[in-house]
PDB file of C-alpha atoms in Angstrom:
ATOM      1  CA  VAL A   8       0.000   0.000   0.000  1.00 88.00           C
ATOM      2  CA  THR A   9       1.007   3.661  -0.236  1.00 86.00           C
ATOM      3  CA  SER A  10       2.158   5.314   2.974  1.00 87.00           C
ATOM      4  CA  THR A  11      -0.893   7.602   2.901  1.00 87.00           C
ATOM      5  CA  GLN A  12      -3.201   4.608   2.750  1.00 91.00           C
ATOM      6  CA  PHE A  13      -1.189   2.914   5.486  1.00 94.00           C
ATOM      7  CA  PHE A  14      -1.684   5.817   7.913  1.00 94.00           C
ATOM      8  CA  ARG A  15      -5.351   6.248   6.995  1.00 93.00           C
ATOM      9  CA  GLU A  16      -6.093   2.574   7.663  1.00 94.00           C
ATOM     10  CA  LEU A  17      -4.299   2.795  11.009  1.00 94.00           C
ATOM     11  CA  LEU A  18      -6.389   5.787  12.103  1.00 95.00           C
ATOM     12  CA  GLU A  19      -9.644   4.275  10.843  1.00 94.00           C
ATOM     13  CA  GLU A  20      -8.920   1.009  12.687  1.00 94.00           C
ATOM     14  CA  TYR A  21      -8.874   2.932  15.963  1.00 94.00           C
ATOM     15  CA  GLY A  22     -11.733   5.281  15.050  1.00 95.00           C
ATOM     16  CA  VAL A  23      -9.645   8.439  14.851  1.00 94.00           C
ATOM     17  CA  ASP A  24     -11.312  11.228  12.865  1.00 92.00           C
ATOM     18  CA  TYR A  25      -9.407  13.598  10.594  1.00 89.00           C
ATOM     19  CA  GLU A  26     -10.218  16.102   7.864  1.00 88.00           C
ATOM     20  CA  ALA A  27      -8.103  15.698   4.739  1.00 83.00           C
ATOM     21  CA  SER A  28      -7.567  18.410   2.133  1.00 85.00           C
ATOM     22  CA  ASP A  29      -6.287  18.345  -1.450  1.00 77.00           C
ATOM     23  CA  ASN A  30      -2.821  19.440  -0.329  1.00 83.00           C
ATOM     24  CA  PHE A  31      -0.476  16.438  -0.270  1.00 79.00           C
ATOM     25  CA  GLU A  32       2.120  17.938   2.089  1.00 83.00           C
ATOM     26  CA  ALA A  33      -0.490  19.218   4.532  1.00 88.00           C
ATOM     27  CA  ASP A  34      -2.361  15.903   4.583  1.00 89.00           C
ATOM     28  CA  ARG A  35       0.879  14.028   5.026  1.00 87.00           C
ATOM     29  CA  VAL A  36       1.819  16.028   8.139  1.00 90.00           C
ATOM     30  CA  LEU A  37      -1.752  15.741   9.485  1.00 93.00           C
ATOM     31  CA  LEU A  38      -1.911  11.943   9.122  1.00 94.00           C
ATOM     32  CA  CYS A  39       1.557  11.519  10.545  1.00 92.00           C
ATOM     33  CA  GLY A  40       0.803  13.663  13.593  1.00 94.00           C
ATOM     34  CA  LYS A  41      -2.497  11.903  14.247  1.00 95.00           C
ATOM     35  CA  ALA A  42      -0.838   8.493  13.974  1.00 95.00           C
ATOM     36  CA  GLN A  43       1.974   9.481  16.330  1.00 95.00           C
ATOM     37  CA  SER A  44      -0.505  10.776  18.943  1.00 95.00           C
ATOM     38  CA  LEU A  45      -2.555   7.580  18.656  1.00 96.00           C
ATOM     39  CA  ILE A  46       0.480   5.335  19.144  1.00 95.00           C
ATOM     40  CA  GLU A  47       1.647   7.276  22.210  1.00 95.00           C
ATOM     41  CA  GLU A  48      -1.837   7.439  23.759  1.00 95.00           C
ATOM     42  CA  LYS A  49      -2.645   3.733  23.254  1.00 94.00           C
ATOM     43  CA  GLY A  50       0.872   2.407  23.772  1.00 95.00           C
ATOM     44  CA  ILE A  51       0.733   0.617  20.432  1.00 95.00           C
ATOM     45  CA  SER A  52       3.837  -1.314  19.351  1.00 94.00           C
ATOM     46  CA  ASN A  53       4.930  -4.342  17.330  1.00 94.00           C
ATOM     47  CA  THR A  54       1.515  -4.895  15.741  1.00 95.00           C
ATOM     48  CA  ILE A  55       3.084  -5.811  12.384  1.00 96.00           C
ATOM     49  CA  GLU A  56       5.340  -8.844  12.125  1.00 96.00           C
ATOM     50  CA  ALA A  57       7.352  -7.494   9.182  1.00 97.00           C
ATOM     51  CA  LEU A  58       7.244  -4.183   7.308  1.00 96.00           C
ATOM     52  CA  LEU A  59       9.129  -3.426   4.092  1.00 96.00           C
ATOM     53  CA  VAL A  60       9.298   0.308   3.329  1.00 94.00           C
ATOM     54  CA  ASP A  61      10.524   1.431  -0.090  1.00 89.00           C
ATOM     55  CA  GLU A  62      11.784   4.899  -1.138  1.00 85.00           C
ATOM     56  CA  CYS A  63      12.773   5.670   2.460  1.00 88.00           C
ATOM     57  CA  GLN A  64      14.819   8.700   1.458  1.00 83.00           C
ATOM     58  CA  ASP A  65      11.513  10.571   1.001  1.00 83.00           C
ATOM     59  CA  TYR A  66       9.994   9.924   4.432  1.00 89.00           C
ATOM     60  CA  LEU A  67       9.763  12.324   7.359  1.00 90.00           C
ATOM     61  CA  ASP A  68      11.577  11.448  10.581  1.00 93.00           C
ATOM     62  CA  THR A  69       8.257  11.008  12.398  1.00 94.00           C
ATOM     63  CA  GLU A  70       6.926   8.627   9.745  1.00 94.00           C
ATOM     64  CA  LEU A  71      10.040   6.477  10.030  1.00 95.00           C
ATOM     65  CA  HIS A  72       9.820   6.378  13.831  1.00 96.00           C
ATOM     66  CA  ILE A  73       6.194   5.230  13.537  1.00 96.00           C
ATOM     67  CA  PHE A  74       7.231   2.387  11.209  1.00 97.00           C
ATOM     68  CA  ARG A  75       9.899   1.343  13.728  1.00 97.00           C
ATOM     69  CA  LYS A  76       7.391   1.403  16.595  1.00 96.00           C
ATOM     70  CA  LEU A  77       4.780  -0.691  14.755  1.00 96.00           C
ATOM     71  CA  ALA A  78       7.026  -3.342  13.174  1.00 96.00           C
ATOM     72  CA  THR A  79       8.805  -6.206  14.861  1.00 96.00           C
ATOM     73  CA  ARG A  80      10.994  -6.575  11.767  1.00 97.00           C
ATOM     74  CA  LEU A  81      11.673  -3.441   9.707  1.00 96.00           C
ATOM     75  CA  ILE A  82      13.327  -3.392   6.279  1.00 96.00           C
ATOM     76  CA  LEU A  83      14.106   0.015   4.748  1.00 95.00           C
ATOM     77  CA  ALA A  84      15.122   0.511   1.103  1.00 92.00           C
ATOM     78  CA  ALA A  85      16.510   3.873  -0.010  1.00 85.00           C
ATOM     79  CA  ASP A  86      18.410   5.676  -2.753  1.00 79.00           C
ATOM     80  CA  SER A  87      19.373   9.256  -1.875  1.00 70.00           C
ATOM     81  CA  ARG A  88      19.819  10.112  -5.563  1.00 68.00           C
ATOM     82  CA  GLN A  89      16.080   9.711  -6.121  1.00 68.00           C
ATOM     83  CA  SER A  90      14.842  12.021  -3.379  1.00 66.00           C
ATOM     84  CA  ILE A  91      12.176  14.227  -4.996  1.00 62.00           C
ATOM     85  CA  TYR A  92      10.301  15.718  -2.039  1.00 62.00           C
ATOM     86  CA  LYS A  93      11.072  18.740   0.106  1.00 59.00           C
ATOM     87  CA  SER A  94      11.369  16.714   3.301  1.00 61.00           C
ATOM     88  CA  THR A  95      14.763  16.183   4.900  1.00 68.00           C
ATOM     89  CA  GLN A  96      15.837  13.549   7.394  1.00 77.00           C
ATOM     90  CA  THR A  97      18.160  13.566  10.344  1.00 88.00           C
ATOM     91  CA  PRO A  98      21.504  12.262   9.031  1.00 86.00           C
ATOM     92  CA  GLY A  99      22.070   8.630   9.970  1.00 90.00           C
ATOM     93  CA  LEU A 100      18.458   8.030  11.044  1.00 93.00           C
ATOM     94  CA  LEU A 101      17.817   5.165   8.605  1.00 92.00           C
ATOM     95  CA  GLU A 102      20.883   3.302   9.837  1.00 93.00           C
ATOM     96  CA  LYS A 103      19.954   3.915  13.480  1.00 95.00           C
ATOM     97  CA  LEU A 104      16.428   2.561  13.018  1.00 95.00           C
ATOM     98  CA  VAL A 105      17.811  -0.773  11.787  1.00 94.00           C
ATOM     99  CA  SER A 106      20.615  -0.938  14.382  1.00 94.00           C
ATOM    100  CA  ASN A 107      23.201  -0.173  11.680  1.00 94.00           C
ATOM    101  CA  LYS A 108      22.440  -3.430   9.872  1.00 94.00           C
ATOM    102  CA  SER A 109      22.961  -1.926   6.413  1.00 92.00           C
ATOM    103  CA  ILE A 110      23.571  -3.615   3.076  1.00 92.00           C
ATOM    104  CA  ASN A 111      24.816  -1.715   0.034  1.00 87.00           C
ATOM    105  CA  LEU A 112      23.208  -3.076  -3.153  1.00 85.00           C
ATOM    106  CA  LYS A 113      25.962  -2.238  -5.587  1.00 85.00           C
ATOM    107  CA  TYR A 114      24.633  -3.499  -8.931  1.00 88.00           C
ATOM    108  CA  HIS A 115      21.438  -2.784 -10.829  1.00 89.00           C
ATOM    109  CA  TYR A 116      19.911  -4.454 -13.880  1.00 90.00           C
ATOM    110  CA  ARG A 117      16.908  -2.363 -14.897  1.00 90.00           C
ATOM    111  CA  SER A 118      18.065   0.616 -16.971  1.00 96.00           C
ATOM    112  CA  GLY A 119      20.236   0.420 -20.079  1.00 97.00           C
ATOM    113  CA  LEU A 120      23.672   1.999 -20.366  1.00 96.00           C
ATOM    114  CA  ARG A 121      22.589   4.930 -22.512  1.00 96.00           C
ATOM    115  CA  ILE A 122      19.795   5.731 -20.072  1.00 97.00           C
ATOM    116  CA  CYS A 123      22.276   5.583 -17.178  1.00 96.00           C
ATOM    117  CA  ARG A 124      24.694   7.889 -19.004  1.00 95.00           C
ATOM    118  CA  VAL A 125      22.021  10.552 -19.404  1.00 96.00           C
ATOM    119  CA  ALA A 126      20.900  10.189 -15.788  1.00 94.00           C
ATOM    120  CA  ASP A 127      24.497  10.516 -14.555  1.00 93.00           C
ATOM    121  CA  ALA A 128      25.033  13.645 -16.645  1.00 93.00           C
ATOM    122  CA  ILE A 129      21.975  15.290 -15.070  1.00 93.00           C
ATOM    123  CA  LEU A 130      23.237  14.897 -11.485  1.00 87.00           C
ATOM    124  CA  ARG A 131      26.972  15.112 -12.132  1.00 83.00           C
ATOM    125  CA  ASP A 132      27.319  18.375 -10.179  1.00 69.00           C
ATOM    126  CA  SER A 133      25.338  17.231  -7.133  1.00 60.00           C
ATOM    127  CA  ALA A 134      27.095  16.755  -3.815  1.00 59.00           C
ATOM    128  CA  ASN A 135      28.030  13.169  -2.914  1.00 65.00           C
ATOM    129  CA  PHE A 136      26.682  11.911  -6.243  1.00 75.00           C
ATOM    130  CA  ALA A 137      27.465   8.296  -7.116  1.00 78.00           C
ATOM    131  CA  PRO A 138      27.053   7.487 -10.835  1.00 86.00           C
ATOM    132  CA  VAL A 139      24.789   4.587 -11.824  1.00 89.00           C
ATOM    133  CA  LYS A 140      26.510   3.714 -15.107  1.00 91.00           C
ATOM    134  CA  GLU A 141      29.504   2.074 -13.425  1.00 89.00           C
ATOM    135  CA  ASP A 142      27.349  -0.518 -11.639  1.00 90.00           C
ATOM    136  CA  CYS A 143      24.957  -1.258 -14.511  1.00 94.00           C
ATOM    137  CA  LEU A 144      24.534  -4.929 -15.491  1.00 95.00           C
ATOM    138  CA  TYR A 145      21.707  -4.376 -17.996  1.00 95.00           C
ATOM    139  CA  ASP A 146      21.941  -6.670 -21.042  1.00 95.00           C
ATOM    140  CA  GLU A 147      22.604  -4.224 -23.911  1.00 96.00           C
ATOM    141  CA  THR A 148      23.152  -7.064 -26.383  1.00 95.00           C
ATOM    142  CA  ALA A 149      19.641  -8.421 -25.971  1.00 94.00           C
ATOM    143  CA  ARG A 150      17.911  -5.030 -26.086  1.00 95.00           C
ATOM    144  CA  PRO A 151      20.050  -1.977 -26.870  1.00 96.00           C
ATOM    145  CA  SER A 152      18.882   1.048 -24.896  1.00 97.00           C
ATOM    146  CA  SER A 153      18.081   4.463 -26.349  1.00 96.00           C
ATOM    147  CA  VAL A 154      17.317   8.043 -25.330  1.00 97.00           C
ATOM    148  CA  ALA A 155      15.772  10.463 -27.834  1.00 96.00           C
ATOM    149  CA  ILE A 156      14.708  14.079 -27.554  1.00 96.00           C
ATOM    150  CA  ASP A 157      11.965  15.647 -29.640  1.00 96.00           C
ATOM    151  CA  GLU A 158      11.168  19.373 -29.927  1.00 97.00           C
ATOM    152  CA  LEU A 159       7.641  20.027 -31.176  1.00 98.00           C
ATOM    153  CA  PRO A 160       5.719  23.254 -31.911  1.00 97.00           C
ATOM    154  CA  ASN A 161       3.024  22.833 -29.242  1.00 98.00           C
ATOM    155  CA  THR A 162       1.526  20.540 -26.615  1.00 97.00           C
ATOM    156  CA  GLU A 163      -0.974  19.005 -29.026  1.00 97.00           C
ATOM    157  CA  ALA A 164       1.862  17.981 -31.338  1.00 98.00           C
ATOM    158  CA  GLN A 165       3.609  16.325 -28.400  1.00 98.00           C
ATOM    159  CA  PHE A 166       0.487  14.331 -27.585  1.00 98.00           C
ATOM    160  CA  ARG A 167       0.077  13.220 -31.200  1.00 97.00           C
ATOM    161  CA  ARG A 168       3.709  12.099 -31.470  1.00 98.00           C
ATOM    162  CA  ILE A 169       3.489  10.075 -28.269  1.00 98.00           C
ATOM    163  CA  ILE A 170       0.234   8.394 -29.278  1.00 97.00           C
ATOM    164  CA  GLU A 171       1.621   7.620 -32.760  1.00 96.00           C
ATOM    165  CA  ARG A 172       4.537   5.729 -31.193  1.00 97.00           C
ATOM    166  CA  LEU A 173       2.584   3.667 -28.676  1.00 97.00           C
ATOM    167  CA  PRO A 174       1.180   0.929 -30.993  1.00 95.00           C
ATOM    168  CA  ALA A 175       4.626  -0.076 -32.252  1.00 96.00           C
ATOM    169  CA  GLN A 176       5.959  -0.290 -28.689  1.00 96.00           C
ATOM    170  CA  LEU A 177       2.990  -2.346 -27.557  1.00 96.00           C
ATOM    171  CA  ASP A 178       3.820  -4.801 -30.348  1.00 95.00           C
ATOM    172  CA  ALA A 179       7.563  -4.740 -29.672  1.00 95.00           C
ATOM    173  CA  TYR A 180       7.226  -5.289 -25.921  1.00 96.00           C
ATOM    174  CA  PRO A 181       4.326  -7.756 -25.410  1.00 95.00           C
ATOM    175  CA  GLY A 182       3.093  -8.044 -21.845  1.00 94.00           C
ATOM    176  CA  GLU A 183       5.213  -5.133 -20.594  1.00 96.00           C
ATOM    177  CA  LEU A 184       4.273  -1.694 -19.289  1.00 97.00           C
ATOM    178  CA  ILE A 185       4.844   1.591 -21.074  1.00 98.00           C
ATOM    179  CA  GLY A 186       4.879   4.875 -19.157  1.00 98.00           C
ATOM    180  CA  VAL A 187       3.692   8.286 -20.344  1.00 98.00           C
ATOM    181  CA  LEU A 188       4.779  10.790 -17.709  1.00 98.00           C
ATOM    182  CA  PHE A 189       4.547  14.567 -17.269  1.00 98.00           C
ATOM    183  CA  PRO A 190       5.871  17.054 -14.688  1.00 96.00           C
ATOM    184  CA  LYS A 191       2.445  18.586 -13.912  1.00 96.00           C
ATOM    185  CA  ARG A 192      -0.984  17.131 -13.107  1.00 94.00           C
ATOM    186  CA  GLU A 193      -2.764  19.388 -15.566  1.00 97.00           C
ATOM    187  CA  GLN A 194      -0.572  18.000 -18.357  1.00 97.00           C
ATOM    188  CA  VAL A 195      -1.584  14.465 -17.367  1.00 97.00           C
ATOM    189  CA  ALA A 196      -5.269  15.403 -17.458  1.00 97.00           C
ATOM    190  CA  SER A 197      -4.945  17.025 -20.894  1.00 97.00           C
ATOM    191  CA  PHE A 198      -3.136  14.005 -22.320  1.00 97.00           C
ATOM    192  CA  GLN A 199      -5.705  11.608 -20.881  1.00 96.00           C
ATOM    193  CA  ASP A 200      -8.468  13.593 -22.628  1.00 96.00           C
ATOM    194  CA  GLU A 201      -6.642  13.285 -25.947  1.00 96.00           C
ATOM    195  CA  PHE A 202      -5.699   9.638 -25.368  1.00 95.00           C
ATOM    196  CA  ALA A 203      -9.361   8.751 -24.726  1.00 93.00           C
ATOM    197  CA  ARG A 204     -10.139   9.726 -28.340  1.00 91.00           C
ATOM    198  CA  HIS A 205      -7.876   6.947 -29.648  1.00 89.00           C
ATOM    199  CA  SER A 206      -8.534   3.237 -29.452  1.00 82.00           C
ATOM    200  CA  LEU A 207      -5.605   0.901 -28.822  1.00 84.00           C
ATOM    201  CA  GLY A 208      -7.797  -2.027 -27.838  1.00 81.00           C
ATOM    202  CA  GLU A 209      -7.177  -4.205 -24.817  1.00 82.00           C
ATOM    203  CA  GLU A 210      -3.477  -3.429 -24.954  1.00 85.00           C
ATOM    204  CA  SER A 211      -4.100   0.142 -23.793  1.00 88.00           C
ATOM    205  CA  GLY A 212      -4.234  -1.271 -20.260  1.00 91.00           C
ATOM    206  CA  ARG A 213      -0.451  -1.641 -20.411  1.00 95.00           C
ATOM    207  CA  ILE A 214      -0.012   2.117 -20.764  1.00 96.00           C
ATOM    208  CA  ARG A 215       0.370   4.049 -17.497  1.00 96.00           C
ATOM    209  CA  VAL A 216      -0.263   7.816 -17.713  1.00 97.00           C
ATOM    210  CA  ASP A 217       0.889   9.695 -14.624  1.00 97.00           C
ATOM    211  CA  THR A 218       2.993  12.495 -13.217  1.00 96.00           C
ATOM    212  CA  MET A 219       6.713  11.960 -12.769  1.00 95.00           C
ATOM    213  CA  HIS A 220       6.054  12.059  -9.019  1.00 90.00           C
ATOM    214  CA  GLY A 221       3.281   9.476  -9.293  1.00 89.00           C
ATOM    215  CA  ALA A 222       5.432   7.009 -11.237  1.00 91.00           C
ATOM    216  CA  LYS A 223       8.139   6.936  -8.587  1.00 84.00           C
ATOM    217  CA  GLY A 224       8.942   3.354  -7.654  1.00 82.00           C
ATOM    218  CA  LEU A 225       7.532   1.916 -10.892  1.00 91.00           C
ATOM    219  CA  GLU A 226       9.374   0.594 -13.944  1.00 94.00           C
ATOM    220  CA  PHE A 227       8.491   0.475 -17.631  1.00 98.00           C
ATOM    221  CA  ARG A 228      10.032  -1.067 -20.703  1.00 98.00           C
ATOM    222  CA  ALA A 229       9.686   2.314 -22.445  1.00 98.00           C
ATOM    223  CA  VAL A 230       8.977   5.785 -21.058  1.00 98.00           C
ATOM    224  CA  HIS A 231       7.669   8.912 -22.798  1.00 98.00           C
ATOM    225  CA  LEU A 232       8.442  12.105 -20.865  1.00 98.00           C
ATOM    226  CA  GLY A 233       6.142  14.808 -22.204  1.00 98.00           C
ATOM    227  CA  GLY A 234       5.841  18.507 -21.414  1.00 98.00           C
ATOM    228  CA  CYS A 235       9.427  18.816 -20.220  1.00 97.00           C
ATOM    229  CA  GLU A 236       9.345  22.574 -20.803  1.00 97.00           C
ATOM    230  CA  ALA A 237       7.447  22.647 -17.471  1.00 97.00           C
ATOM    231  CA  LEU A 238      10.502  21.406 -15.550  1.00 96.00           C
ATOM    232  CA  TYR A 239      11.451  25.051 -15.016  1.00 93.00           C
ATOM    233  CA  ARG A 240       8.368  25.334 -12.789  1.00 91.00           C
ATOM    234  CA  MET A 241       9.331  22.425 -10.528  1.00 89.00           C
ATOM    235  CA  GLY A 242      11.776  24.410  -8.414  1.00 86.00           C
ATOM    236  CA  ALA A 243      14.768  22.931  -6.646  1.00 83.00           C
ATOM    237  CA  ILE A 244      13.679  19.314  -7.100  1.00 86.00           C
ATOM    238  CA  GLN A 245      13.554  19.445 -10.913  1.00 92.00           C
ATOM    239  CA  LYS A 246      16.906  17.730 -11.512  1.00 92.00           C
ATOM    240  CA  ARG A 247      16.127  14.807  -9.226  1.00 88.00           C
ATOM    241  CA  LEU A 248      12.615  14.609 -10.642  1.00 93.00           C
ATOM    242  CA  ILE A 249      13.724  14.178 -14.269  1.00 96.00           C
ATOM    243  CA  TYR A 250      16.607  11.938 -13.122  1.00 93.00           C
ATOM    244  CA  THR A 251      14.142   9.636 -11.356  1.00 92.00           C
ATOM    245  CA  ALA A 252      11.681   9.744 -14.281  1.00 96.00           C
ATOM    246  CA  ILE A 253      14.355   8.752 -16.805  1.00 97.00           C
ATOM    247  CA  LEU A 254      15.388   5.806 -14.635  1.00 95.00           C
ATOM    248  CA  ARG A 255      11.821   4.441 -14.665  1.00 95.00           C
ATOM    249  CA  ALA A 256      12.726   3.116 -18.130  1.00 97.00           C
ATOM    250  CA  GLN A 257      14.434  -0.149 -18.884  1.00 97.00           C
ATOM    251  CA  THR A 258      15.103   0.150 -22.611  1.00 98.00           C
ATOM    252  CA  ALA A 259      13.778   3.332 -24.248  1.00 98.00           C
ATOM    253  CA  VAL A 260      13.280   6.949 -23.208  1.00 98.00           C
ATOM    254  CA  ALA A 261      11.711   9.677 -25.360  1.00 98.00           C
ATOM    255  CA  ILE A 262      11.747  13.286 -24.133  1.00 98.00           C
ATOM    256  CA  TYR A 263       9.331  15.857 -25.569  1.00 98.00           C
ATOM    257  CA  TYR A 264       9.208  19.626 -25.175  1.00 98.00           C
ATOM    258  CA  THR A 265       7.994  22.852 -26.727  1.00 98.00           C
ATOM    259  CA  GLY A 266      10.074  26.021 -26.634  1.00 96.00           C
ATOM    260  CA  SER A 267      12.999  25.160 -24.379  1.00 95.00           C
ATOM    261  CA  ILE A 268      14.142  22.771 -21.666  1.00 96.00           C
ATOM    262  CA  PRO A 269      16.716  23.253 -18.895  1.00 94.00           C
ATOM    263  CA  GLY A 270      20.272  23.315 -20.203  1.00 94.00           C
ATOM    264  CA  TYR A 271      21.408  20.478 -17.957  1.00 94.00           C
ATOM    265  CA  LEU A 272      18.875  18.118 -19.606  1.00 95.00           C
ATOM    266  CA  GLU A 273      19.707  19.170 -23.146  1.00 94.00           C
ATOM    267  CA  SER A 274      23.412  18.803 -22.505  1.00 93.00           C
ATOM    268  CA  ALA A 275      22.936  15.387 -20.802  1.00 94.00           C
ATOM    269  CA  VAL A 276      21.171  13.954 -23.866  1.00 94.00           C
ATOM    270  CA  ALA A 277      23.732  15.568 -26.179  1.00 92.00           C
ATOM    271  CA  LYS A 278      26.462  13.483 -24.537  1.00 85.00           C
ATOM    272  CA  LEU A 279      25.081  10.454 -26.383  1.00 87.00           C
ATOM    273  CA  SER A 280      25.832  12.027 -29.769  1.00 74.00           C
ATOM    274  CA  ALA A 281      29.180  11.581 -31.444  1.00 57.00           C
ATOM    275  CA  PRO A 282      31.388  14.679 -31.111  1.00 56.00           C
ATOM    276  CA  LYS A 283      31.663  16.883 -34.153  1.00 57.00           C
ATOM    277  CA  GLY A 284      34.767  16.382 -36.263  1.00 60.00           C
ATOM    278  CA  SER A 285      37.588  18.878 -36.107  1.00 64.00           C
ATOM    279  CA  PRO A 286      37.282  21.682 -38.666  1.00 66.00           C
ATOM    280  CA  LYS A 287      39.689  21.864 -41.577  1.00 67.00           C
ATOM    281  CA  LEU A 288      42.252  24.637 -41.621  1.00 68.00           C
ATOM    282  CA  SER A 289      40.999  25.672 -45.040  1.00 69.00           C
ATOM    283  CA  ASP A 290      37.531  26.263 -43.528  1.00 66.00           C
ATOM    284  CA  LEU A 291      38.925  28.335 -40.684  1.00 63.00           C
ATOM    285  CA  PHE A 292      41.002  30.635 -42.895  1.00 68.00           C
ATOM    286  CA  LYS A 293      38.980  31.086 -46.009  1.00 61.00           C
ATOM    287  CA  LYS A 294      40.077  33.875 -48.262  1.00 58.00           C
ATOM    288  CA  LYS A 295      37.736  36.818 -48.451  1.00 55.00           C
ATOM    289  CA  SER A 296      36.363  37.449 -51.906  1.00 50.00           C
TER     290      SER A 296
END
């Protein structure tokens, strides 16, 4: 379950009332505070035999302490490079909660080498950044990976291009998921309206349309990242957001935008292109007519 659902079910089990809003951060703090008060008041502990919590780098300290209180056995999985929320944790808290029983999972198999190269280029200037390309064991021989970037005149053209490419990918990757992700919720809603006008049959169930935030923790054989001109509006988290979105893909990534995209993203994709050849001396010193 999602963490939000987890806390809601806990409160409902004990009959605790709360008033949720449409603000994710506010609701998150509300649920967390209510759950903490309930646990302290009732003396609740060790009600869950084992609890596996993914994406732990994005949890609040209080949420993590609640998990520790409720679970006899607690397993935390985290990757600091994929932190996309504003919350910060006390340094060393994750290790402390598991009595310093930490395991470093060095290798990964999901994302292809070209995808990893672009992701690494996006975060290359971040503090304490560890590249993912060096530990990649993806099988490039079986399915060569790719990253493409597509500038289009408007949002409607982006939607059409994405939808045009989906049938071929559904055929090429039978039984596997394809992601269509956007930075903003309103972009998702607009695409879903357009997508509803096209029939891809039963196979359309393998297409997940969501925000880049919403797709966190999922994986797809191919990912379409639309509306990337909106990354400018995502504030300080934009680099980690697009980094995480790109690494949702196993084999293919397509990036779409209108107007302009952040320079770090454009330059990261450009690293996949062969460098231009050196100019000839005759071209540099042409005689004036």
